[in-house]
Amino acid sequence: MKKQTISILFILILGISLNLSVFAEEVENSSNPEMMFNTFKEVMGYILNYHVEESKVDELIRGAMTGMVETLDPYSAYMNEEEYEEMQFEYEGHFGGIGIVITPDLTIVSPIKGTPGERVGLQSGDRIIAIESQATEDMSQKEAVDIMRGEPGTPINITIKREEQEEPLKFEIIREDIQIPYVEWEMITDEIGYINIAQFVQEVGSKVSTAISELEADGAQALILDLRTNPGGLLNEAINVSSNFIEEGVVVSVKYRVGSDDIYQVRPNIEATDLPLLVLINQGSASASEIVSGAVKDHARGILFGKKTFGKGTVQSLFPLGDGSALKLTTGRYYTPADTFIHEKGIRPDVVVEYNPDYEGDNDNQLDAAIQYIKDTYFKEELKPAS
């Protein structure tokens, strides 16, 4: 339907009459689609003939497509060729910037762990209202990203609106070369292995398998999986990661308006560990992070620990277009194994622990509390000192 619509727009610009009745049943939100397309042609004509500055037809068409997609939901987007290439570039995990993930309305999903954005105190839910004193009201996601990225070592000033704060907060942030270690692991005590996933990109599932094998070889008797401030990523990798911890059953189901629903099972080729599991989550855990958290919770495979998650329960599909641009379109809603739709609700942890930035330990009271919970719950007797 989208490609047909784009073709229609080009035909209308040339002034060729077209019978649109074939599309009427698909245009559910318009009682008279032909009139709307004719109105579009009129608006285009006035702009081309009377706007104070000369316009290019292709730019107007791209603007119309961008606006059309923006009416759908915050996660769908039309990307021109440069934006599409930029999205692919981001998956290389290497760029100069401040290290935040933002939605199209410039709300921060989460700062990336260990980056300047996290260190200055940016938080999930903060909305960027100005960049370098320029209001972001009419700024696109790409425009904002382009401004915030830059040479490492250079400053950038942003202003954010935080829900519980009456006045906007201003930050000067020094850009760095952002290199994302997507999976990191270590023995955090003699008995507990720790795995952190920064984002769900390609091969994250296999890296988690490697991490588990190495931690078990090092004597791990329990595992902590840290998904805090993880904005999500690839659906397949969420299934692969879940399969490392869940032996069998459904990981997630995706329901569509068009076509058959998909039910994703645990991968039979991935061997699941049976070690006790605790999953750390917070308000920056979104999308694929919530798929893993929901599967762990519904299968009673481990304990969710921390704060309620972000609440993104939709799936986006990528449609590359013939001119090098692409359409990222929300095509489905995902449901946890217990058939729970978590969009804009999030997943509540089994044990709530507020993050305390003034904690005097290693500045991570949630992680320390998780370690103590595992000790008290799973092998307290083994850890008692010898008499």
mmCIF file of C-alpha atoms in Angstrom:
data_model
loop_
_atom_site.group_PDB
_atom_site.id
_atom_site.type_symbol
_atom_site.label_atom_id
_atom_site.label_comp_id
_atom_site.label_asym_id
_atom_site.label_seq_id
_atom_site.Cartn_x
_atom_site.Cartn_y
_atom_site.Cartn_z
ATOM 1 C CA MET A 1 0.000 0.000 0.000
ATOM 2 C CA LYS A 2 2.791 2.458 0.835
ATOM 3 C CA LYS A 3 4.638 1.937 -2.450
ATOM 4 C CA GLN A 4 1.362 2.299 -4.343
ATOM 5 C CA THR A 5 0.599 5.514 -2.484
ATOM 6 C CA ILE A 6 4.005 6.970 -3.381
ATOM 7 C CA SER A 7 3.412 6.115 -7.040
ATOM 8 C CA ILE A 8 0.015 7.823 -6.877
ATOM 9 C CA LEU A 9 1.610 11.015 -5.581
ATOM 10 C CA PHE A 10 4.019 11.173 -8.508
ATOM 11 C CA ILE A 11 1.180 10.660 -10.975
ATOM 12 C CA LEU A 12 -0.901 13.388 -9.368
ATOM 13 C CA ILE A 13 1.977 15.851 -9.576
ATOM 14 C CA LEU A 14 2.010 15.324 -13.353
ATOM 15 C CA GLY A 15 -1.678 16.181 -13.410
ATOM 16 C CA ILE A 16 -2.805 12.809 -14.739
ATOM 17 C CA SER A 17 -6.293 11.727 -13.761
ATOM 18 C CA LEU A 18 -6.416 8.503 -11.745
ATOM 19 C CA ASN A 19 -9.283 6.358 -10.550
ATOM 20 C CA LEU A 20 -8.556 5.703 -6.865
ATOM 21 C CA SER A 21 -11.528 3.493 -6.115
ATOM 22 C CA VAL A 22 -9.266 0.438 -5.996
ATOM 23 C CA PHE A 23 -7.641 1.912 -2.877
ATOM 24 C CA ALA A 24 -10.813 3.063 -1.138
ATOM 25 C CA GLU A 25 -11.283 -0.043 0.988
ATOM 26 C CA GLU A 26 -7.651 0.164 2.167
ATOM 27 C CA VAL A 27 -7.876 3.819 3.193
ATOM 28 C CA GLU A 28 -9.996 3.142 6.254
ATOM 29 C CA ASN A 29 -9.505 6.541 7.855
ATOM 30 C CA SER A 30 -10.805 8.572 4.918
ATOM 31 C CA SER A 31 -14.352 8.631 3.608
ATOM 32 C CA ASN A 32 -13.173 10.191 0.331
ATOM 33 C CA PRO A 33 -9.578 9.219 -0.515
ATOM 34 C CA GLU A 34 -9.778 10.617 -4.042
ATOM 35 C CA MET A 35 -10.616 14.074 -2.678
ATOM 36 C CA MET A 36 -7.710 13.884 -0.242
ATOM 37 C CA PHE A 37 -5.239 13.023 -2.979
ATOM 38 C CA ASN A 38 -6.612 15.840 -5.125
ATOM 39 C CA THR A 39 -6.185 18.210 -2.189
ATOM 40 C CA PHE A 40 -2.606 17.011 -1.861
ATOM 41 C CA LYS A 41 -2.047 17.877 -5.527
ATOM 42 C CA GLU A 42 -3.522 21.342 -4.975
ATOM 43 C CA VAL A 43 -1.257 22.029 -1.994
ATOM 44 C CA MET A 44 1.774 20.844 -3.964
ATOM 45 C CA GLY A 45 0.800 23.116 -6.852
ATOM 46 C CA TYR A 46 0.444 26.204 -4.646
ATOM 47 C CA ILE A 47 3.842 25.541 -3.052
ATOM 48 C CA LEU A 48 5.587 25.077 -6.396
ATOM 49 C CA ASN A 49 4.003 28.155 -7.922
ATOM 50 C CA TYR A 50 3.724 30.677 -5.106
ATOM 51 C CA HIS A 51 6.107 29.922 -2.219
ATOM 52 C CA VAL A 52 8.581 32.752 -1.727
ATOM 53 C CA GLU A 53 11.471 30.328 -2.282
ATOM 54 C CA GLU A 54 11.735 27.878 -5.133
ATOM 55 C CA SER A 55 10.985 24.310 -4.044
ATOM 56 C CA LYS A 56 12.154 20.996 -5.409
ATOM 57 C CA VAL A 57 9.532 18.370 -6.102
ATOM 58 C CA ASP A 58 11.607 15.500 -4.696
ATOM 59 C CA GLU A 59 12.169 17.361 -1.416
ATOM 60 C CA LEU A 60 8.449 18.054 -1.088
ATOM 61 C CA ILE A 61 7.651 14.405 -1.751
ATOM 62 C CA ARG A 62 10.153 13.263 0.878
ATOM 63 C CA GLY A 63 8.707 15.760 3.326
ATOM 64 C CA ALA A 64 5.210 14.460 2.621
ATOM 65 C CA MET A 65 6.313 10.867 3.181
ATOM 66 C CA THR A 66 8.083 11.816 6.398
ATOM 67 C CA GLY A 67 4.979 13.581 7.682
ATOM 68 C CA MET A 68 2.731 10.695 6.639
ATOM 69 C CA VAL A 69 4.767 8.180 8.609
ATOM 70 C CA GLU A 70 5.073 10.487 11.628
ATOM 71 C CA THR A 71 1.282 10.386 12.040
ATOM 72 C CA LEU A 72 1.440 6.647 12.815
ATOM 73 C CA ASP A 73 3.403 6.194 16.055
ATOM 74 C CA PRO A 74 6.669 7.370 17.646
ATOM 75 C CA TYR A 75 8.678 4.393 16.400
ATOM 76 C CA SER A 76 7.826 4.386 12.685
ATOM 77 C CA ALA A 77 9.995 6.569 10.471
ATOM 78 C CA TYR A 78 10.761 7.316 6.839
ATOM 79 C CA MET A 79 14.531 7.483 6.402
ATOM 80 C CA ASN A 80 16.198 9.082 3.424
ATOM 81 C CA GLU A 81 19.336 7.482 2.018
ATOM 82 C CA GLU A 82 21.651 9.293 4.446
ATOM 83 C CA GLU A 83 19.515 8.428 7.472
ATOM 84 C CA TYR A 84 19.322 4.784 6.423
ATOM 85 C CA GLU A 85 23.100 4.600 6.024
ATOM 86 C CA GLU A 86 23.480 6.297 9.421
ATOM 87 C CA MET A 87 21.262 3.681 11.055
ATOM 88 C CA GLN A 88 23.391 0.910 9.563
ATOM 89 C CA PHE A 89 26.544 2.738 10.653
ATOM 90 C CA GLU A 90 25.319 2.840 14.252
ATOM 91 C CA TYR A 91 25.353 -0.948 14.417
ATOM 92 C CA GLU A 92 29.135 -0.814 13.966
ATOM 93 C CA GLY A 93 29.175 0.469 17.546
ATOM 94 C CA HIS A 94 31.701 3.248 16.945
ATOM 95 C CA PHE A 95 30.974 6.983 16.663
ATOM 96 C CA GLY A 96 31.746 10.354 18.221
ATOM 97 C CA GLY A 97 28.998 11.621 20.489
ATOM 98 C CA ILE A 98 27.543 11.641 23.987
ATOM 99 C CA GLY A 99 26.104 8.119 24.149
ATOM 100 C CA ILE A 100 22.321 8.340 24.387
ATOM 101 C CA VAL A 101 19.453 6.579 22.621
ATOM 102 C CA ILE A 102 16.494 8.820 21.755
ATOM 103 C CA THR A 103 13.012 8.362 20.317
ATOM 104 C CA PRO A 104 11.756 10.399 17.325
ATOM 105 C CA ASP A 105 10.193 12.920 19.751
ATOM 106 C CA LEU A 106 13.656 13.353 21.345
ATOM 107 C CA THR A 107 12.866 11.548 24.571
ATOM 108 C CA ILE A 108 15.856 9.699 25.977
ATOM 109 C CA VAL A 109 15.241 5.943 26.077
ATOM 110 C CA SER A 110 18.461 5.442 27.980
ATOM 111 C CA PRO A 111 22.015 6.709 28.221
ATOM 112 C CA ILE A 112 24.510 4.053 27.154
ATOM 113 C CA LYS A 113 26.472 2.671 30.072
ATOM 114 C CA GLY A 114 29.900 4.234 30.587
ATOM 115 C CA THR A 115 29.349 7.153 28.190
ATOM 116 C CA PRO A 116 29.360 10.938 28.813
ATOM 117 C CA GLY A 117 25.559 11.009 28.760
ATOM 118 C CA GLU A 118 25.359 8.584 31.657
ATOM 119 C CA ARG A 119 28.136 10.268 33.628
ATOM 120 C CA VAL A 120 26.527 13.726 33.597
ATOM 121 C CA GLY A 121 23.263 12.257 34.883
ATOM 122 C CA LEU A 122 20.939 12.050 31.867
ATOM 123 C CA GLN A 123 18.054 9.688 32.566
ATOM 124 C CA SER A 124 15.473 7.590 30.772
ATOM 125 C CA GLY A 125 12.391 9.730 30.125
ATOM 126 C CA ASP A 126 14.280 13.031 29.888
ATOM 127 C CA ARG A 127 13.021 15.024 26.895
ATOM 128 C CA ILE A 128 15.538 17.139 24.993
ATOM 129 C CA ILE A 129 14.029 20.610 24.528
ATOM 130 C CA ALA A 130 17.094 22.496 23.306
ATOM 131 C CA ILE A 131 20.492 21.749 21.781
ATOM 132 C CA GLU A 132 23.079 24.524 21.746
ATOM 133 C CA SER A 133 20.303 26.967 22.748
ATOM 134 C CA GLN A 134 18.285 25.942 19.673
ATOM 135 C CA ALA A 135 14.746 24.809 20.530
ATOM 136 C CA THR A 136 13.992 21.272 19.357
ATOM 137 C CA GLU A 137 10.247 21.764 18.870
ATOM 138 C CA ASP A 138 10.520 21.414 15.073
ATOM 139 C CA MET A 139 13.735 19.370 15.041
ATOM 140 C CA SER A 140 13.760 15.864 13.598
ATOM 141 C CA GLN A 141 15.471 12.948 15.279
ATOM 142 C CA LYS A 142 18.200 12.942 12.625
ATOM 143 C CA GLU A 143 18.806 16.681 12.967
ATOM 144 C CA ALA A 144 19.190 16.303 16.713
ATOM 145 C CA VAL A 145 21.550 13.339 16.368
ATOM 146 C CA ASP A 146 23.644 15.145 13.743
ATOM 147 C CA ILE A 147 24.107 18.129 16.073
ATOM 148 C CA MET A 148 24.939 16.034 19.131
ATOM 149 C CA ARG A 149 27.495 13.930 17.301
ATOM 150 C CA GLY A 150 30.893 15.422 16.596
ATOM 151 C CA GLU A 151 34.596 15.320 17.229
ATOM 152 C CA PRO A 152 35.634 13.675 20.505
ATOM 153 C CA GLY A 153 36.758 16.258 23.039
ATOM 154 C CA THR A 154 34.377 18.977 21.874
ATOM 155 C CA PRO A 155 31.532 20.261 24.090
ATOM 156 C CA ILE A 156 27.812 20.150 23.403
ATOM 157 C CA ASN A 157 25.125 21.876 25.462
ATOM 158 C CA ILE A 158 21.676 20.342 25.809
ATOM 159 C CA THR A 159 18.612 21.287 27.828
ATOM 160 C CA ILE A 160 16.196 18.652 29.024
ATOM 161 C CA LYS A 161 12.787 18.578 30.690
ATOM 162 C CA ARG A 162 12.537 16.011 33.467
ATOM 163 C CA GLU A 163 9.098 14.966 34.651
ATOM 164 C CA GLU A 164 9.598 15.603 38.355
ATOM 165 C CA GLN A 165 11.504 18.867 37.854
ATOM 166 C CA GLU A 166 9.691 22.188 37.406
ATOM 167 C CA GLU A 167 12.613 23.927 35.701
ATOM 168 C CA PRO A 168 14.550 22.614 32.674
ATOM 169 C CA LEU A 169 17.982 21.147 33.378
ATOM 170 C CA LYS A 170 21.035 22.242 31.390
ATOM 171 C CA PHE A 171 24.076 20.053 30.719
ATOM 172 C CA GLU A 172 27.425 20.678 29.074
ATOM 173 C CA ILE A 173 28.727 17.355 27.833
ATOM 174 C CA ILE A 174 32.120 16.601 26.329
ATOM 175 C CA ARG A 175 31.833 14.299 23.339
ATOM 176 C CA GLU A 176 33.823 11.082 23.296
ATOM 177 C CA ASP A 177 34.579 8.308 20.868
ATOM 178 C CA ILE A 178 31.662 6.032 21.729
ATOM 179 C CA GLN A 179 32.663 2.400 21.410
ATOM 180 C CA ILE A 180 30.029 0.073 22.712
ATOM 181 C CA PRO A 181 31.101 -3.248 24.252
ATOM 182 C CA TYR A 182 27.754 -4.901 23.675
ATOM 183 C CA VAL A 183 28.407 -7.865 25.999
ATOM 184 C CA GLU A 184 30.752 -7.837 28.995
ATOM 185 C CA TRP A 185 31.172 -10.462 31.688
ATOM 186 C CA GLU A 186 33.208 -11.178 34.806
ATOM 187 C CA MET A 187 33.165 -13.108 38.052
ATOM 188 C CA ILE A 188 31.797 -10.468 40.390
ATOM 189 C CA THR A 189 32.361 -12.679 43.470
ATOM 190 C CA ASP A 190 33.929 -16.104 43.826
ATOM 191 C CA GLU A 191 30.483 -17.662 43.275
ATOM 192 C CA ILE A 192 28.525 -15.200 41.098
ATOM 193 C CA GLY A 193 29.000 -14.510 37.405
ATOM 194 C CA TYR A 194 27.927 -11.144 35.962
ATOM 195 C CA ILE A 195 26.844 -10.500 32.343
ATOM 196 C CA ASN A 196 25.987 -7.030 31.018
ATOM 197 C CA ILE A 197 24.276 -6.509 27.664
ATOM 198 C CA ALA A 198 24.369 -2.920 26.367
ATOM 199 C CA GLN A 199 22.173 -3.492 23.298
ATOM 200 C CA PHE A 200 20.777 -6.372 21.260
ATOM 201 C CA VAL A 201 22.821 -6.310 18.053
ATOM 202 C CA GLN A 202 24.040 -9.140 15.871
ATOM 203 C CA GLU A 203 25.809 -12.030 17.611
ATOM 204 C CA VAL A 204 24.870 -10.888 21.125
ATOM 205 C CA GLY A 205 23.191 -14.248 21.751
ATOM 206 C CA SER A 206 26.334 -16.195 20.845
ATOM 207 C CA LYS A 207 28.471 -13.884 22.999
ATOM 208 C CA VAL A 208 26.170 -14.552 25.950
ATOM 209 C CA SER A 209 26.653 -18.293 25.326
ATOM 210 C CA THR A 210 30.413 -17.756 25.443
ATOM 211 C CA ALA A 211 30.088 -15.687 28.607
ATOM 212 C CA ILE A 212 28.077 -18.384 30.374
ATOM 213 C CA SER A 213 30.558 -21.106 29.403
ATOM 214 C CA GLU A 214 33.526 -19.095 30.658
ATOM 215 C CA LEU A 215 31.793 -18.083 33.889
ATOM 216 C CA GLU A 216 30.746 -21.662 34.631
ATOM 217 C CA ALA A 217 34.324 -22.766 34.000
ATOM 218 C CA ASP A 218 35.460 -20.123 36.490
ATOM 219 C CA GLY A 219 33.204 -21.574 39.176
ATOM 220 C CA ALA A 220 30.003 -19.517 38.849
ATOM 221 C CA GLN A 221 27.161 -20.958 40.935
ATOM 222 C CA ALA A 222 24.654 -18.220 39.997
ATOM 223 C CA LEU A 223 24.334 -15.511 37.348
ATOM 224 C CA ILE A 224 23.329 -11.855 37.221
ATOM 225 C CA LEU A 225 22.127 -10.616 33.814
ATOM 226 C CA ASP A 226 22.234 -6.818 33.700
ATOM 227 C CA LEU A 227 19.763 -5.270 31.232
ATOM 228 C CA ARG A 228 19.604 -1.841 32.837
ATOM 229 C CA THR A 229 19.577 1.121 30.411
ATOM 230 C CA ASN A 230 19.489 -1.350 27.513
ATOM 231 C CA PRO A 231 17.230 0.200 24.818
ATOM 232 C CA GLY A 232 16.675 -3.063 22.941
ATOM 233 C CA GLY A 233 17.556 -3.991 19.368
ATOM 234 C CA LEU A 234 17.072 -7.090 17.245
ATOM 235 C CA LEU A 235 14.192 -9.457 17.952
ATOM 236 C CA ASN A 236 16.168 -12.531 16.904
ATOM 237 C CA GLU A 237 18.910 -11.705 19.388
ATOM 238 C CA ALA A 238 16.353 -11.319 22.190
ATOM 239 C CA ILE A 239 15.194 -14.858 21.397
ATOM 240 C CA ASN A 240 18.789 -16.126 21.286
ATOM 241 C CA VAL A 241 19.639 -14.524 24.623
ATOM 242 C CA SER A 242 16.482 -15.910 26.240
ATOM 243 C CA SER A 243 17.362 -19.367 24.925
ATOM 244 C CA ASN A 244 20.573 -19.279 26.940
ATOM 245 C CA PHE A 245 18.506 -19.330 30.127
ATOM 246 C CA ILE A 246 15.176 -20.993 29.261
ATOM 247 C CA GLU A 247 15.202 -24.668 28.303
ATOM 248 C CA GLU A 248 11.950 -24.862 26.318
ATOM 249 C CA GLY A 249 8.729 -23.047 25.504
ATOM 250 C CA VAL A 250 7.594 -19.747 24.046
ATOM 251 C CA VAL A 251 9.847 -16.698 24.316
ATOM 252 C CA VAL A 252 7.528 -14.153 22.717
ATOM 253 C CA SER A 253 4.613 -13.919 20.304
ATOM 254 C CA VAL A 254 4.089 -11.134 17.765
ATOM 255 C CA LYS A 255 0.602 -10.245 16.597
ATOM 256 C CA TYR A 256 0.016 -8.355 13.340
ATOM 257 C CA ARG A 257 -2.879 -6.517 11.757
ATOM 258 C CA VAL A 258 -2.059 -8.218 8.445
ATOM 259 C CA GLY A 259 -1.026 -11.855 8.144
ATOM 260 C CA SER A 260 -0.555 -14.671 10.618
ATOM 261 C CA ASP A 261 0.848 -14.111 14.075
ATOM 262 C CA ASP A 262 4.336 -15.378 14.897
ATOM 263 C CA ILE A 263 5.168 -17.473 17.942
ATOM 264 C CA TYR A 264 8.873 -17.675 18.744
ATOM 265 C CA GLN A 265 10.082 -20.684 20.686
ATOM 266 C CA VAL A 266 13.346 -21.238 22.509
ATOM 267 C CA ARG A 267 16.141 -22.094 20.055
ATOM 268 C CA PRO A 268 16.754 -25.871 20.245
ATOM 269 C CA ASN A 269 20.379 -25.444 19.149
ATOM 270 C CA ILE A 270 21.259 -23.251 22.167
ATOM 271 C CA GLU A 271 22.021 -25.039 25.412
ATOM 272 C CA ALA A 272 20.392 -23.326 28.388
ATOM 273 C CA THR A 273 22.198 -23.005 31.684
ATOM 274 C CA ASP A 274 20.379 -24.133 34.811
ATOM 275 C CA LEU A 275 22.258 -21.802 37.182
ATOM 276 C CA PRO A 276 20.123 -19.562 39.410
ATOM 277 C CA LEU A 277 19.446 -16.299 37.565
ATOM 278 C CA LEU A 278 18.769 -12.720 38.629
ATOM 279 C CA VAL A 279 17.952 -10.092 35.973
ATOM 280 C CA LEU A 280 18.623 -6.420 36.705
ATOM 281 C CA ILE A 281 16.159 -4.032 35.021
ATOM 282 C CA ASN A 282 15.258 -0.357 35.231
ATOM 283 C CA GLN A 283 13.241 2.332 33.443
ATOM 284 C CA GLY A 284 15.784 2.315 30.594
ATOM 285 C CA SER A 285 15.283 -1.393 29.837
ATOM 286 C CA ALA A 286 13.184 -1.390 26.669
ATOM 287 C CA SER A 287 11.986 -3.489 23.748
ATOM 288 C CA ALA A 288 14.259 -6.558 23.368
ATOM 289 C CA SER A 289 15.309 -6.165 27.011
ATOM 290 C CA GLU A 290 11.644 -6.475 27.963
ATOM 291 C CA ILE A 291 11.212 -9.541 25.759
ATOM 292 C CA VAL A 292 13.979 -11.304 27.691
ATOM 293 C CA SER A 293 12.703 -10.030 31.052
ATOM 294 C CA GLY A 294 9.130 -11.053 30.254
ATOM 295 C CA ALA A 295 10.208 -14.553 29.209
ATOM 296 C CA VAL A 296 12.286 -15.027 32.371
ATOM 297 C CA LYS A 297 9.394 -13.798 34.521
ATOM 298 C CA ASP A 298 6.641 -15.834 32.864
ATOM 299 C CA HIS A 299 8.694 -19.045 32.863
ATOM 300 C CA ALA A 300 9.608 -18.447 36.527
ATOM 301 C CA ARG A 301 13.205 -18.882 35.425
ATOM 302 C CA GLY A 302 14.712 -16.153 37.567
ATOM 303 C CA ILE A 303 14.173 -13.052 39.677
ATOM 304 C CA LEU A 304 13.606 -9.598 38.150
ATOM 305 C CA PHE A 305 15.345 -7.029 40.294
ATOM 306 C CA GLY A 306 15.391 -3.215 40.245
ATOM 307 C CA LYS A 307 12.842 -0.847 38.688
ATOM 308 C CA LYS A 308 9.901 -1.108 36.265
ATOM 309 C CA THR A 309 10.951 -1.253 32.601
ATOM 310 C CA PHE A 310 10.351 1.346 29.877
ATOM 311 C CA GLY A 311 7.256 -0.190 28.261
ATOM 312 C CA LYS A 312 7.843 -0.612 24.510
ATOM 313 C CA GLY A 313 5.771 -3.501 23.250
ATOM 314 C CA THR A 314 5.849 -2.934 19.499
ATOM 315 C CA VAL A 315 7.942 -4.465 16.723
ATOM 316 C CA GLN A 316 9.385 -2.475 13.824
ATOM 317 C CA SER A 317 10.147 -3.934 10.387
ATOM 318 C CA LEU A 318 12.583 -2.361 7.942
ATOM 319 C CA PHE A 319 11.586 -1.968 4.291
ATOM 320 C CA PRO A 320 14.470 -0.823 2.040
ATOM 321 C CA LEU A 321 13.128 1.282 -0.841
ATOM 322 C CA GLY A 322 14.258 1.459 -4.449
ATOM 323 C CA ASP A 323 16.026 4.835 -4.210
ATOM 324 C CA GLY A 324 18.250 3.842 -1.269
ATOM 325 C CA SER A 325 15.916 5.192 1.394
ATOM 326 C CA ALA A 326 13.996 2.977 3.816
ATOM 327 C CA LEU A 327 10.795 2.737 5.810
ATOM 328 C CA LYS A 328 10.937 1.638 9.446
ATOM 329 C CA LEU A 329 7.377 0.638 10.202
ATOM 330 C CA THR A 330 5.660 -0.637 13.321
ATOM 331 C CA THR A 331 4.121 -3.866 12.056
ATOM 332 C CA GLY A 332 3.231 -5.788 15.183
ATOM 333 C CA ARG A 333 2.728 -5.920 18.933
ATOM 334 C CA TYR A 334 4.640 -8.411 20.998
ATOM 335 C CA TYR A 335 3.269 -10.375 23.939
ATOM 336 C CA THR A 336 5.105 -12.209 26.699
ATOM 337 C CA PRO A 337 4.675 -15.990 27.077
ATOM 338 C CA ALA A 338 1.734 -15.329 29.443
ATOM 339 C CA ASP A 339 0.107 -13.246 26.651
ATOM 340 C CA THR A 340 0.789 -9.940 28.406
ATOM 341 C CA PHE A 341 1.025 -6.750 26.319
ATOM 342 C CA ILE A 342 3.444 -4.471 28.148
ATOM 343 C CA HIS A 343 3.374 -1.399 25.876
ATOM 344 C CA GLU A 344 3.389 1.841 27.893
ATOM 345 C CA LYS A 345 3.036 -0.294 31.043
ATOM 346 C CA GLY A 346 6.431 -1.902 31.422
ATOM 347 C CA ILE A 347 7.354 -4.997 33.412
ATOM 348 C CA ARG A 348 7.449 -4.759 37.181
ATOM 349 C CA PRO A 349 10.359 -6.381 38.999
ATOM 350 C CA ASP A 350 9.849 -9.104 41.587
ATOM 351 C CA VAL A 351 12.055 -7.118 43.961
ATOM 352 C CA VAL A 352 11.990 -3.314 43.759
ATOM 353 C CA VAL A 353 15.273 -1.550 44.501
ATOM 354 C CA GLU A 354 15.641 2.170 43.849
ATOM 355 C CA TYR A 355 18.959 3.305 42.420
ATOM 356 C CA ASN A 356 20.882 5.473 44.890
ATOM 357 C CA PRO A 357 23.504 7.649 43.117
ATOM 358 C CA ASP A 358 24.930 8.665 46.500
ATOM 359 C CA TYR A 359 25.650 5.102 47.534
ATOM 360 C CA GLU A 360 29.086 4.926 49.133
ATOM 361 C CA GLY A 361 30.130 1.523 47.772
ATOM 362 C CA ASP A 362 31.049 1.207 44.099
ATOM 363 C CA ASN A 363 28.161 3.593 43.364
ATOM 364 C CA ASP A 364 25.787 0.788 42.385
ATOM 365 C CA ASN A 365 23.565 -0.123 45.286
ATOM 366 C CA GLN A 366 21.233 -2.143 43.023
ATOM 367 C CA LEU A 367 24.021 -4.477 41.951
ATOM 368 C CA ASP A 368 25.265 -4.858 45.520
ATOM 369 C CA ALA A 369 21.719 -5.623 46.663
ATOM 370 C CA ALA A 370 21.402 -8.209 43.880
ATOM 371 C CA ILE A 371 24.597 -9.918 44.991
ATOM 372 C CA GLN A 372 23.383 -10.041 48.582
ATOM 373 C CA TYR A 373 19.973 -11.360 47.482
ATOM 374 C CA ILE A 374 21.617 -14.250 45.625
ATOM 375 C CA LYS A 375 23.810 -15.061 48.599
ATOM 376 C CA ASP A 376 20.850 -15.037 50.985
ATOM 377 C CA THR A 377 18.508 -16.949 48.676
ATOM 378 C CA TYR A 378 20.571 -19.592 46.911
ATOM 379 C CA PHE A 379 23.696 -20.529 48.817
ATOM 380 C CA LYS A 380 23.833 -18.702 52.103
ATOM 381 C CA GLU A 381 24.924 -21.822 53.978
ATOM 382 C CA GLU A 382 27.871 -22.422 51.644
ATOM 383 C CA LEU A 383 29.121 -18.876 52.203
ATOM 384 C CA LYS A 384 29.202 -18.969 56.008
ATOM 385 C CA PRO A 385 32.750 -18.747 57.329
ATOM 386 C CA ALA A 386 34.201 -21.949 58.730
ATOM 387 C CA SER A 387 34.014 -22.209 62.521
#
